[in-house]
Coordinates of C-alpha atoms and ligand atoms in Angstrom, one line a residue:
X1 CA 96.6 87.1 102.9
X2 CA 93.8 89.4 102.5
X3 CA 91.3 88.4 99.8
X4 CA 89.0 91.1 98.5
X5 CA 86.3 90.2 96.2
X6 CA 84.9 92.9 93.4
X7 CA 81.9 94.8 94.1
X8 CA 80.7 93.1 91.2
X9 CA 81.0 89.9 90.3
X10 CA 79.2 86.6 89.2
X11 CA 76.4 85.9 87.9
X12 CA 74.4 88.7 86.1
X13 CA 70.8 89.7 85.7
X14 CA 70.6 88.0 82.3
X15 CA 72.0 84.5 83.0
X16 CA 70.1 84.7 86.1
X17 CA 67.1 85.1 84.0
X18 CA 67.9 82.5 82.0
X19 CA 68.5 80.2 84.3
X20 CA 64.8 81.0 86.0
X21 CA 63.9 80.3 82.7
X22 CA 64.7 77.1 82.3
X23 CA 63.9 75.9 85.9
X24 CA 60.2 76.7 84.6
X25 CA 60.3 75.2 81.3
X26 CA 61.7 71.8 83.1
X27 CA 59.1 72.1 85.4
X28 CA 56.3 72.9 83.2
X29 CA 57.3 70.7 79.7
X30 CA 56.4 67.6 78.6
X31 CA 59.4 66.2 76.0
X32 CA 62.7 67.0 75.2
X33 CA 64.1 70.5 76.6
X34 CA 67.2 71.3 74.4
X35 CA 69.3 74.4 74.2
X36 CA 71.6 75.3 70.7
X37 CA 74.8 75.3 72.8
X38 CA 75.5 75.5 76.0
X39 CA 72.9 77.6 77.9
X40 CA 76.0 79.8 79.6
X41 CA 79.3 79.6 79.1
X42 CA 80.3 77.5 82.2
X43 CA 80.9 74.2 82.1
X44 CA 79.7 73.4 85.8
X45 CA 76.3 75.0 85.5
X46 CA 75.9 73.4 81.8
X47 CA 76.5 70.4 83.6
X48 CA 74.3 70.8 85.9
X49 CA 71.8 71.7 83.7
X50 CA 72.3 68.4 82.0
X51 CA 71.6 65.7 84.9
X52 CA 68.2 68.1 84.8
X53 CA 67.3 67.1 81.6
X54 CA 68.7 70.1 79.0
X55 CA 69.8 68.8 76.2
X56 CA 72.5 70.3 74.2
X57 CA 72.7 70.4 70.6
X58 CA 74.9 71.7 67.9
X59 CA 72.2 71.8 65.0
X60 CA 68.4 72.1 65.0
X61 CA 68.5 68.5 62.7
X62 CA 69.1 66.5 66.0
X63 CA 65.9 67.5 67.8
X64 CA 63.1 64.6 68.2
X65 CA 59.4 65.8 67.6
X66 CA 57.6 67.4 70.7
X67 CA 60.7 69.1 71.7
X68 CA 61.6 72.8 73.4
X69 CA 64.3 74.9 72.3
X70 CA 65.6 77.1 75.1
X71 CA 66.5 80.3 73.2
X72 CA 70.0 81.2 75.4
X73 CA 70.7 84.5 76.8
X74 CA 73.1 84.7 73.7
X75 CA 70.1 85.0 71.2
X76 CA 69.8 84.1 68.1
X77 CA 69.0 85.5 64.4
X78 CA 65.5 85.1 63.1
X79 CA 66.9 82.4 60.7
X80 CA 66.8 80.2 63.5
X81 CA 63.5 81.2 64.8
X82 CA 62.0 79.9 61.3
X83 CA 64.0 76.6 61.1
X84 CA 62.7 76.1 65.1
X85 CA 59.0 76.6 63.2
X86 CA 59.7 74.3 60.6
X87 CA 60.9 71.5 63.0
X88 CA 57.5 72.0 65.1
X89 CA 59.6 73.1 68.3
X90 CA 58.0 75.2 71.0
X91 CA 60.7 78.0 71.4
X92 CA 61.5 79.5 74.6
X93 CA 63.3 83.0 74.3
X94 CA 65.8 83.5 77.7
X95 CA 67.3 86.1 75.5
X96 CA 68.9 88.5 77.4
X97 CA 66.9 92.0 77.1
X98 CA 69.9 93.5 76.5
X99 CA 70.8 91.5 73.6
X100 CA 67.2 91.5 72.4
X101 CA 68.0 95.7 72.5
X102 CA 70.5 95.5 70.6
X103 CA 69.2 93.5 67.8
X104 CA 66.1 95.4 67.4
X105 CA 68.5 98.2 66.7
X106 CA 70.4 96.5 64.2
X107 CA 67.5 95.0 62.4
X108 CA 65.8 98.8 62.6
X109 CA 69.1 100.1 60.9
X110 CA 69.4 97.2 58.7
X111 CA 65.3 97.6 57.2
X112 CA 66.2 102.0 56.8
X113 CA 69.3 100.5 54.6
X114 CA 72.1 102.0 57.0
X115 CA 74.9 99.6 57.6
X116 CA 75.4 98.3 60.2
X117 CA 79.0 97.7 62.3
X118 CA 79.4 96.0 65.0
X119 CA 82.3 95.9 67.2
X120 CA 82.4 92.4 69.0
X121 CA 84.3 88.7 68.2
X122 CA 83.0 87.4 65.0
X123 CA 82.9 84.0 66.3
X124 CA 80.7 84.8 69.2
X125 CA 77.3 83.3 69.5
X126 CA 75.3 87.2 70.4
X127 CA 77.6 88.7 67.0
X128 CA 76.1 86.0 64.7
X129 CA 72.9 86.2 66.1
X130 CA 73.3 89.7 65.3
X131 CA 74.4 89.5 61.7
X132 CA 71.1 87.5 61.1
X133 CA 69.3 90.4 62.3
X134 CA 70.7 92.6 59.4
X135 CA 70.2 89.7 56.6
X136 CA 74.1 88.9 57.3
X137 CA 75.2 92.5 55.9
X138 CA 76.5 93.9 58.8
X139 CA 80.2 94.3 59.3
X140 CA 81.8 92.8 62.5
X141 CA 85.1 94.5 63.6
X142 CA 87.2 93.1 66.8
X143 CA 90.1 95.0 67.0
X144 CA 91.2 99.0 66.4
X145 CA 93.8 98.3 63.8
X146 CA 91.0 96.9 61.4
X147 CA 89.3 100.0 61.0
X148 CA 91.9 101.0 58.6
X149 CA 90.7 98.4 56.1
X150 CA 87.7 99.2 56.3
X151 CA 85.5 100.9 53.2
X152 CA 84.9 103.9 52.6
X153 CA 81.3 104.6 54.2
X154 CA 79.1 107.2 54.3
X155 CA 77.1 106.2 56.8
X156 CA 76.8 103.9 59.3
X157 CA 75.6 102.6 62.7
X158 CA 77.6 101.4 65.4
X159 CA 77.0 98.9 68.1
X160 CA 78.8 97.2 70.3
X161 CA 78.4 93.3 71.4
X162 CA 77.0 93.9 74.9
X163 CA 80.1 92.2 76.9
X164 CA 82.5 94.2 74.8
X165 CA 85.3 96.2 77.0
X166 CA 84.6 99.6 76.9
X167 CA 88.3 100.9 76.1
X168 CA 87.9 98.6 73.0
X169 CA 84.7 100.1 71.6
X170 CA 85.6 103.5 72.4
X171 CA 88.8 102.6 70.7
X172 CA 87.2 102.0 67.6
X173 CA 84.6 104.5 67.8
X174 CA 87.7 107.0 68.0
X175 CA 89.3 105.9 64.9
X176 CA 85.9 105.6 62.9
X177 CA 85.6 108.9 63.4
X178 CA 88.8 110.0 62.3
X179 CA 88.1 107.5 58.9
X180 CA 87.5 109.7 56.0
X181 CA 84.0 110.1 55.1
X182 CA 82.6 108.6 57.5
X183 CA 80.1 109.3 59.9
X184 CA 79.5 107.1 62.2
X185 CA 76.3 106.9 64.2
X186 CA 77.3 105.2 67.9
X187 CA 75.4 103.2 69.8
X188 CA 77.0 101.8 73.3
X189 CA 75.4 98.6 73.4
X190 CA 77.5 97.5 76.3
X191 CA 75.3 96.2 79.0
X192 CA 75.1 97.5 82.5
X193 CA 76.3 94.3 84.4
X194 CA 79.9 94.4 82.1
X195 CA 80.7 97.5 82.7
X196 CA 80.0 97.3 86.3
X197 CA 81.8 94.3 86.1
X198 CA 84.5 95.4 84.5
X199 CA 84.9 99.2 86.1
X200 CA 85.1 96.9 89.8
X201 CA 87.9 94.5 88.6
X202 CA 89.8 97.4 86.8
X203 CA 89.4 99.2 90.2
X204 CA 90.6 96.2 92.3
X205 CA 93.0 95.2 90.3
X206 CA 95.3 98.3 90.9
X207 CA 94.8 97.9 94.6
X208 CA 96.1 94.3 95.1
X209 CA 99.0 91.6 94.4
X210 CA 98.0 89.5 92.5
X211 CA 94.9 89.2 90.3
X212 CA 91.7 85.8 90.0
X213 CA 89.5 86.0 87.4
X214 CA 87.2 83.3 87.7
X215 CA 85.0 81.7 84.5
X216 CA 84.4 79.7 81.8
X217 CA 87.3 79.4 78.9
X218 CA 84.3 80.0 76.2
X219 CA 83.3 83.2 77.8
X220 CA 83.8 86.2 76.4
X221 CA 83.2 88.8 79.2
X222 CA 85.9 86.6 81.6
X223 CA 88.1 87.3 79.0
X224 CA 87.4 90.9 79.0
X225 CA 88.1 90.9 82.9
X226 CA 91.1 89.5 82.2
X227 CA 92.8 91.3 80.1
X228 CA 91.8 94.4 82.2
X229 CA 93.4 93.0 84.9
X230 CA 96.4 92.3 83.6
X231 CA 96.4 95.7 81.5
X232 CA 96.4 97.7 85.4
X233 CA 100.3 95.5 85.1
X234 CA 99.1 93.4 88.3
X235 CA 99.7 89.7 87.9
X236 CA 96.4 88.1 86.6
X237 CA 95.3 84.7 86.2
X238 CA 92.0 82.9 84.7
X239 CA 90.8 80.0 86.3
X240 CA 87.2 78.1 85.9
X241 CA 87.4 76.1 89.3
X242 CA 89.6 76.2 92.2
X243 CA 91.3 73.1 91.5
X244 CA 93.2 75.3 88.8
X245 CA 95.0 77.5 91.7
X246 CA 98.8 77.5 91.8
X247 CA 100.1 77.8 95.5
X248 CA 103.0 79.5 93.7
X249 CA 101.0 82.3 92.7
X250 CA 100.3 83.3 96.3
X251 CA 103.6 83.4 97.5
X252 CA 104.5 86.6 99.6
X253 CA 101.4 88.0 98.1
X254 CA 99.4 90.3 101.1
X255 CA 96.3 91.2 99.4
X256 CA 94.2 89.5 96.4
X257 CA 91.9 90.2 94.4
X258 CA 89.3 88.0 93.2
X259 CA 86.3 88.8 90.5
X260 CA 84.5 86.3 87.9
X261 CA 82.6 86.6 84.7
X262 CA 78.7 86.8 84.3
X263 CA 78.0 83.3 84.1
X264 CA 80.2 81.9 87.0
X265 CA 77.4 81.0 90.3
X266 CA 78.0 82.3 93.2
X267 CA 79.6 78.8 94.8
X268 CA 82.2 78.6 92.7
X269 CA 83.5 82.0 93.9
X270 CA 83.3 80.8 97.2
X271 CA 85.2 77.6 96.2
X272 CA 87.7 79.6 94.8
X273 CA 88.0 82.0 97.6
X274 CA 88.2 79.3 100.3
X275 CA 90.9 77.2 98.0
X276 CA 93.1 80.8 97.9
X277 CA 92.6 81.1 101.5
X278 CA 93.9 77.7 102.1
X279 CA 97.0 78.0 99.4
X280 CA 98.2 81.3 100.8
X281 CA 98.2 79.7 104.9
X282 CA 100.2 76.8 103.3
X283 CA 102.3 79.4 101.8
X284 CA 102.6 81.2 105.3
X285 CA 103.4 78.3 107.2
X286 CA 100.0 78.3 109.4
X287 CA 98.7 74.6 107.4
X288 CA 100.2 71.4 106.4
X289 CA 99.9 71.0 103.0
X290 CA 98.3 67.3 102.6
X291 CA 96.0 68.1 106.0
X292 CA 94.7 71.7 104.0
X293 CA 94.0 70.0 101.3
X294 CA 92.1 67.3 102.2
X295 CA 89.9 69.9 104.6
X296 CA 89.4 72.2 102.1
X297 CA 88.2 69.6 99.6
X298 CA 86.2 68.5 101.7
X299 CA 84.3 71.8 102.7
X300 CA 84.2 72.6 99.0
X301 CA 82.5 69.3 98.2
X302 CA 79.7 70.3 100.8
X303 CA 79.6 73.5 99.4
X304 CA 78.8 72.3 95.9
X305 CA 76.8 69.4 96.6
X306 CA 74.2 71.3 98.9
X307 CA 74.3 74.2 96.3
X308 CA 72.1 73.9 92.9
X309 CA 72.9 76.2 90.3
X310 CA 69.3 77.8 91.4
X311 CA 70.3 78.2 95.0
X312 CA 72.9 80.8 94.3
X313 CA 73.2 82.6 97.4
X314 CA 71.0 86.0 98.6
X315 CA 74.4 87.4 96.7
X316 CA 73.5 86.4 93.2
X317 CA 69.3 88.0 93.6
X318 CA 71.0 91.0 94.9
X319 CA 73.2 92.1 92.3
X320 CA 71.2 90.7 89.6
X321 CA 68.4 93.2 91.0
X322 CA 70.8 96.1 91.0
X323 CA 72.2 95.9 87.8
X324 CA 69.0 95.5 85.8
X325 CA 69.2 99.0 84.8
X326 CA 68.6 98.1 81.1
X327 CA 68.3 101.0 78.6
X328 CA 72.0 101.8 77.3
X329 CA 73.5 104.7 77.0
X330 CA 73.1 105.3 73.4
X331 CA 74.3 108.8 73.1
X332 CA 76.7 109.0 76.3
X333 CA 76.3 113.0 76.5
X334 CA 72.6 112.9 75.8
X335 CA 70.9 115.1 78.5
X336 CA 68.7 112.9 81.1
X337 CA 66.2 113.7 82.6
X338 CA 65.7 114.5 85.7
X339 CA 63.9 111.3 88.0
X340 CA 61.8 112.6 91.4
X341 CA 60.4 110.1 92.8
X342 CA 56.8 110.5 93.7
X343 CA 56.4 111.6 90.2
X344 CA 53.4 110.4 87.8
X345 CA 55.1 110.2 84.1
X346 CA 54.2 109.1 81.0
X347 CA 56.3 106.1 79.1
X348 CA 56.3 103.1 76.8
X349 CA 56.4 99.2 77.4
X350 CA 59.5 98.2 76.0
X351 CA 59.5 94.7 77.0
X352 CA 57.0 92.8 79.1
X353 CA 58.8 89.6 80.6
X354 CA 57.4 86.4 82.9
X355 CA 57.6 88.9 86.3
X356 CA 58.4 92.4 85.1
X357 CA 57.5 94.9 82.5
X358 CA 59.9 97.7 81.3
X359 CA 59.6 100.9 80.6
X360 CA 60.9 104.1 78.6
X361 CA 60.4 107.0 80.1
X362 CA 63.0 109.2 78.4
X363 CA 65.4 108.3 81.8
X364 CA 68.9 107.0 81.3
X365 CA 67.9 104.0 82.1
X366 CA 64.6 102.1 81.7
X367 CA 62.8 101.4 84.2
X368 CA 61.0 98.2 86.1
X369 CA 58.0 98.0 86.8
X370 CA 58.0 94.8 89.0
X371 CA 54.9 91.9 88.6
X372 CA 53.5 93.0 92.0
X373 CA 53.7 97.0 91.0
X374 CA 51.6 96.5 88.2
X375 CA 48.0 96.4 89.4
X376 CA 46.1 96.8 92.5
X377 CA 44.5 93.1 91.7
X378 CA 46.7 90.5 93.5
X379 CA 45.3 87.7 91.0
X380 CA 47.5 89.1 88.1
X381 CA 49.6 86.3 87.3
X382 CA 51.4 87.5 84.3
X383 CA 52.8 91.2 83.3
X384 CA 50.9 90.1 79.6
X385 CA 47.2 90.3 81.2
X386 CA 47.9 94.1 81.9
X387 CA 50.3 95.3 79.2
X388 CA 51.7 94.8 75.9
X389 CA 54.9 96.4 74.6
X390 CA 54.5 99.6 72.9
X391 CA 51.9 100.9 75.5
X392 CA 51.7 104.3 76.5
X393 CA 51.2 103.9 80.2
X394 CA 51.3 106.5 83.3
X395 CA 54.0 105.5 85.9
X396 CA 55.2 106.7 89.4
X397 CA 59.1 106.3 89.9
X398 CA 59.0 104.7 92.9
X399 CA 62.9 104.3 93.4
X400 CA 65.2 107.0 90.7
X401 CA 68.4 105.3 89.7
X402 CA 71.9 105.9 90.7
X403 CA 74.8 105.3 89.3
X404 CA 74.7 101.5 90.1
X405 CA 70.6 101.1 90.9
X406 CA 67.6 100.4 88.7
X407 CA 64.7 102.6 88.2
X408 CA 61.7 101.2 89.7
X409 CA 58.3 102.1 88.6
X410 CA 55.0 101.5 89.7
X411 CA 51.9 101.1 87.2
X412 CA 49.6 100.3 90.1
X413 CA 50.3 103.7 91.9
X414 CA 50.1 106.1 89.4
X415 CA 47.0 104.1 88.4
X416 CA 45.8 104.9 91.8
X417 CA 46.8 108.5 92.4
X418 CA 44.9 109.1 89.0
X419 CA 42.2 107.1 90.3
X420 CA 41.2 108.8 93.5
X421 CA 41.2 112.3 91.4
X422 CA 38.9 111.1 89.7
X423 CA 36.6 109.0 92.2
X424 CA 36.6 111.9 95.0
X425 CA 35.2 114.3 91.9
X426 CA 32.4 111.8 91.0
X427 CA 31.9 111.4 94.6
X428 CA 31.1 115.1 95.7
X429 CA 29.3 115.6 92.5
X430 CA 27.2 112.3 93.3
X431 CA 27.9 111.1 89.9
X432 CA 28.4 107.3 89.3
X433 CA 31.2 104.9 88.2
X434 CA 32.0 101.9 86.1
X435 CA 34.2 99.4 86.7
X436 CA 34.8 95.6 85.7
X437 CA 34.1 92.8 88.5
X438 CA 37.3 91.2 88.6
X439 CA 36.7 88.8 92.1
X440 CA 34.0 87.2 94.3
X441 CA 35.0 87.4 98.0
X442 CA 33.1 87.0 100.8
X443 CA 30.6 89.6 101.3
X444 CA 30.7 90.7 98.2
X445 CA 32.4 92.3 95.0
X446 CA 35.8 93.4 94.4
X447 CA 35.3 96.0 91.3
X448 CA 38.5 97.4 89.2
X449 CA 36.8 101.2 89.4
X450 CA 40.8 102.3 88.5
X451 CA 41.4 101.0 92.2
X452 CA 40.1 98.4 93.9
X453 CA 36.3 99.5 95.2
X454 CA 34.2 96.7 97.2
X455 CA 30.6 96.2 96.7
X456 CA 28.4 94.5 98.9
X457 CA 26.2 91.3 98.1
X458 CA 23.5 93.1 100.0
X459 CA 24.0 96.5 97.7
X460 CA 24.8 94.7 94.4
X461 CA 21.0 94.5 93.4
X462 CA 17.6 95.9 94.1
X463 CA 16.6 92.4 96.1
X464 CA 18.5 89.5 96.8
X465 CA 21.6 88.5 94.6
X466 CA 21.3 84.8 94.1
X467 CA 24.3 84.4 92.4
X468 CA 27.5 86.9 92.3
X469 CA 29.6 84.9 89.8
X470 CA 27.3 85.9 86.9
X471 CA 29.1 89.3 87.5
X472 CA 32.7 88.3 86.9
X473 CA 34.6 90.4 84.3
X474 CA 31.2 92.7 83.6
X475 CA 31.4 96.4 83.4
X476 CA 28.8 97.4 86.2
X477 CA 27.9 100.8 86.9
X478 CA 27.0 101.6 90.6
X479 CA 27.6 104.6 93.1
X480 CA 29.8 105.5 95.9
X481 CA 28.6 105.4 99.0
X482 CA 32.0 105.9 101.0
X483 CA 34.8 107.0 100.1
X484 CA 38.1 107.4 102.2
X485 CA 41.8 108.2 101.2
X486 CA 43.5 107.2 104.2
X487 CA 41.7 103.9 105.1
X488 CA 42.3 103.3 101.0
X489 CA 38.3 102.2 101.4
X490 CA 35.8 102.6 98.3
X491 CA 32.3 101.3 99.2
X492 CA 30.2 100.8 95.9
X493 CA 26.3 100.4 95.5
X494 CA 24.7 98.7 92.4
X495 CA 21.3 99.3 93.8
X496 CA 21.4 102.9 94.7
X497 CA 22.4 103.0 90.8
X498 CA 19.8 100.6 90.2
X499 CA 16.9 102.7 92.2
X500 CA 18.0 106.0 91.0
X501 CA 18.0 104.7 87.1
X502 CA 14.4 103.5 88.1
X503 CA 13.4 106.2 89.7
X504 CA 15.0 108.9 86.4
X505 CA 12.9 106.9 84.4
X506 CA 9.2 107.1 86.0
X507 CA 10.3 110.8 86.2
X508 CA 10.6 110.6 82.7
X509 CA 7.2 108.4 82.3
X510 CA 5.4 110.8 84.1
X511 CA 6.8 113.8 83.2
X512 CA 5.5 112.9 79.9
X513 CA 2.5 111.4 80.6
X514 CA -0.6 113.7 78.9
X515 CA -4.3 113.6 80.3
X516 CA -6.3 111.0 78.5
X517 CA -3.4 109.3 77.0
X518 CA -3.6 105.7 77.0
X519 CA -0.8 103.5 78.5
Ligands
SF4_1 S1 76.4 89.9 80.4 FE1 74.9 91.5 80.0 S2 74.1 91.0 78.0 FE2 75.1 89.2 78.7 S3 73.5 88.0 79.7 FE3 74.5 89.3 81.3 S4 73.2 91.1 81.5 FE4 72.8 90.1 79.5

């Protein structure tokens, strides 16, 4: 039996993050580490998470003082943020950006008085935290046959709960506005990584025999996979470990399909795939049943035991990095425009995270701007010591987007382009720059002149620089003595400032000194 496994599947960019997230705040926190339900929906990774110290609670009333609260990817309303205050907990948002989108808009529509719909399972964790974000007045619809009941509304703003199917929303969008006095303003708030997700196991599932989704009970996008699946009419089946397999299921079966939700790791894909592998040779004949087994149990053992929920596979960093392409589609016939790469645009910070900053710039998508591509200074630790959101920065689109990629963006390059334009005038006019002193090194100053521009000890003052750390994070002004393009070299010199600011001002003395005047 062939097994084929959907482009996308697995873990996606925002349980990924999450999980980062909490590695770090384990690592760095002293005192309880809790998280308001299970971090993901998977029971194997919460369990993991567990025997590393997360502690899961139902209500903020069971914390202990000096505690965290690990925000989940889910999010939460803002009630929650202000109960999290009044307990003294440090909060930690792993909120997934695209959730965090989507409740900015609803809060934004709920504070201009428009109501607010959202099409999504009431009971789900990202819905309620979305009704707190429009003071609990938004209306939460499931299903297409409860837009009939619905009243009569003038206007309102649509938006989906980002692991919503697509046919679904659209669905309901379609019969909204057919409603009677009502215009309806849509906003596809379905994230990238489910409908990926979904559009690959849709795809699959009308190619093979037989149909495994893989994920946890609780979550909602598995669910979604799985009725698509079994909508193509191909036998589908949900399972959250491969100890759930029927070897009946396989039986004359020649080609399988296999996909899981966004919070299944990696290794349990591979469990699953190595346990269908093993049921369909028993089924052919090719392994005795009891020997099969007991070897594949064993491998899988292995396999999860030398795996940590943070090791999952070069497979999980891959797609996560592909399908980070964050802005939705609000307006799915909106024009875009057009990305060239090479280009300098203008855009705003939308969200500045731990190791990326993101950006609007009117694209389909927004962009990344990645920790290292922010600034030509190495010693940037954090995207917040060069950005906030709702900057208006300059960036270069490095990478343009595809119908599957990100849009990557680099701050530090357009920073430089801009920067040489201006150094090479300044230079051939033999005017001088400023810059701040961001790093001693040997030999000298490194000076943020818009690039990076080295100064000498020896050029740094008129005589002998004692001490060079007295400069750190000053604006200097000094003059450039070399200046090259290709070998990316900018040689600064304080002194040549220094004795040409000297030497302007006896110019000056002199020039108006009078005869007999005393000085
Ligand atoms: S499924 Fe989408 S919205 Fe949910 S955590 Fe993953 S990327 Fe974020």
């Amino acid at each position: 039996m062939e097994i084929r496994v959907a482009k996308w599947a697995g873990f996606c960019f925002g349980v990924k993050r999450a999980i980062e997230i909490v590695q770090e705040t384990i690592k760095k926190r002293a005192g309880p580490v809790y998280s308001l339900g299970p971090l993901i929906h998977n029971d194997q990774v919460v369990e993991k998470l567990t025997q590393l110290g997360i502690k899961k609670i139902d209500f903020l009333e069971q914390v202990e003082d000096n505690g965290t609260l690990i925000i989940r990817s889910h999010g939460v309303g803002p009630e929650i943020l202000k109960k999290a205050e009044k307990y003294r907990l440090k909060v930690v948002d792993a909120t997934c950006p695209y959730v965090r989108k989507t409740q900015q808009l609803a809060s934004d529509y709920a504070l201009k008085g428009v109501q607010v719909l959202i099409v999504g399972s009431r009971e789900h964790p990202e819905v309620k935290g979305l009704m707190g974000w429009t003071n609990g007045q938004a209306l939460v619809v499931e299903r297409p046959e409860e837009v009939e009941n619905l009243p009569e509304l003038t206007k309102i703003a649509v938006l989906a709960q980002t692991t919503q199917s697509l046919a679904n929303f659209r669905a309901v969008v379609n019969l909204l506005k057919q409603k009677a006095g009502t215009q309806p303003e849509i906003n596809n708030t379905i994230c990238n990584a489910t409908r990926l997700r979904q559009q690959a196991a849709s795809e699959l599932a009308r190619e093979v025999g037989i149909m495994i989704v893989v994920g946890g009970k609780n979550s909602a996008n598995t669910k979604e996979l799985f009725y698509l699946g079994q909508s193509t009419g191909t036998p589908t089946y949900q399972v959250e470990t491969a100890q759930e397999l029927k070897k009946l299921w396989f039986k004359n079966i020649n080609t399988a399909g296999l996909t899981a939700g966004a919070s299944t790791p990696h290794w349990i894909l591979e469990e699953v795939k190595n346990k269908m592998k093993e049921l369909a040779e028993i089924n052919e004949g090719n392994l005795n049943e009891n020997l099969g087994e007991n070897e594949v149990l064993g491998e899988n053992e292995n396999l999860v035991e030398n795996q940590t929920i943070f090791e999952t596979a070069d497979k999980d960093g891959e797609l996560a990095e592909k399908e980070s392409g964050f802005k939705m589609s609000l307006d799915e016939n909106a024009a875009v425009k057009p990305l060239i790469q090479g280009e300098i645009v203008s855009g705003t910070v939308v969200q500045v995270g731990t190791n990326e900053v993101m950006v609007d710039i009117g694209a389909k998508s927004e962009g990344i701007i990645p920790l290292r591509e922010l600034s030509s200074f190495p010693n940037v630790v954090s995207p917040y010591e060069v950005v906030q959101a709702g900057d208006k920065i300059d960036v270069m689109i490095i990478k343009a987007e595809d119908s599957e990629g990100k849009l990557i963006l680099s701050k530090e390059k357009a920073d430089t382009e801009k920067a040489w334009a201006a150094l090479e005038e300044l230079y051939h006019n033999g005017e001088y720059v400023e810059g701040v002193v961001r790093e001693v090194v040997k030999g000298g100053l490194l000076v943020d002149v818009g690039i990076r521009g080295f100064l000498p000890a020896s050029l740094v003052e008129q005589g002998y620089a004692e001490d060079l750390n007295k400069y750190l994070e000053t604006t200097i002004k000094a003059k450039i003595v070399e200046l090259n393009r290709n070998h990316r070299k900018v040689i600064l010199s304080r002194k040549s400032f220094l004795e040409e600011e000297t030497a302007a001002k006896r110019q000056e003395l002199f020039a108006n000194l009078e005869e007999g005047q005393r000085v």
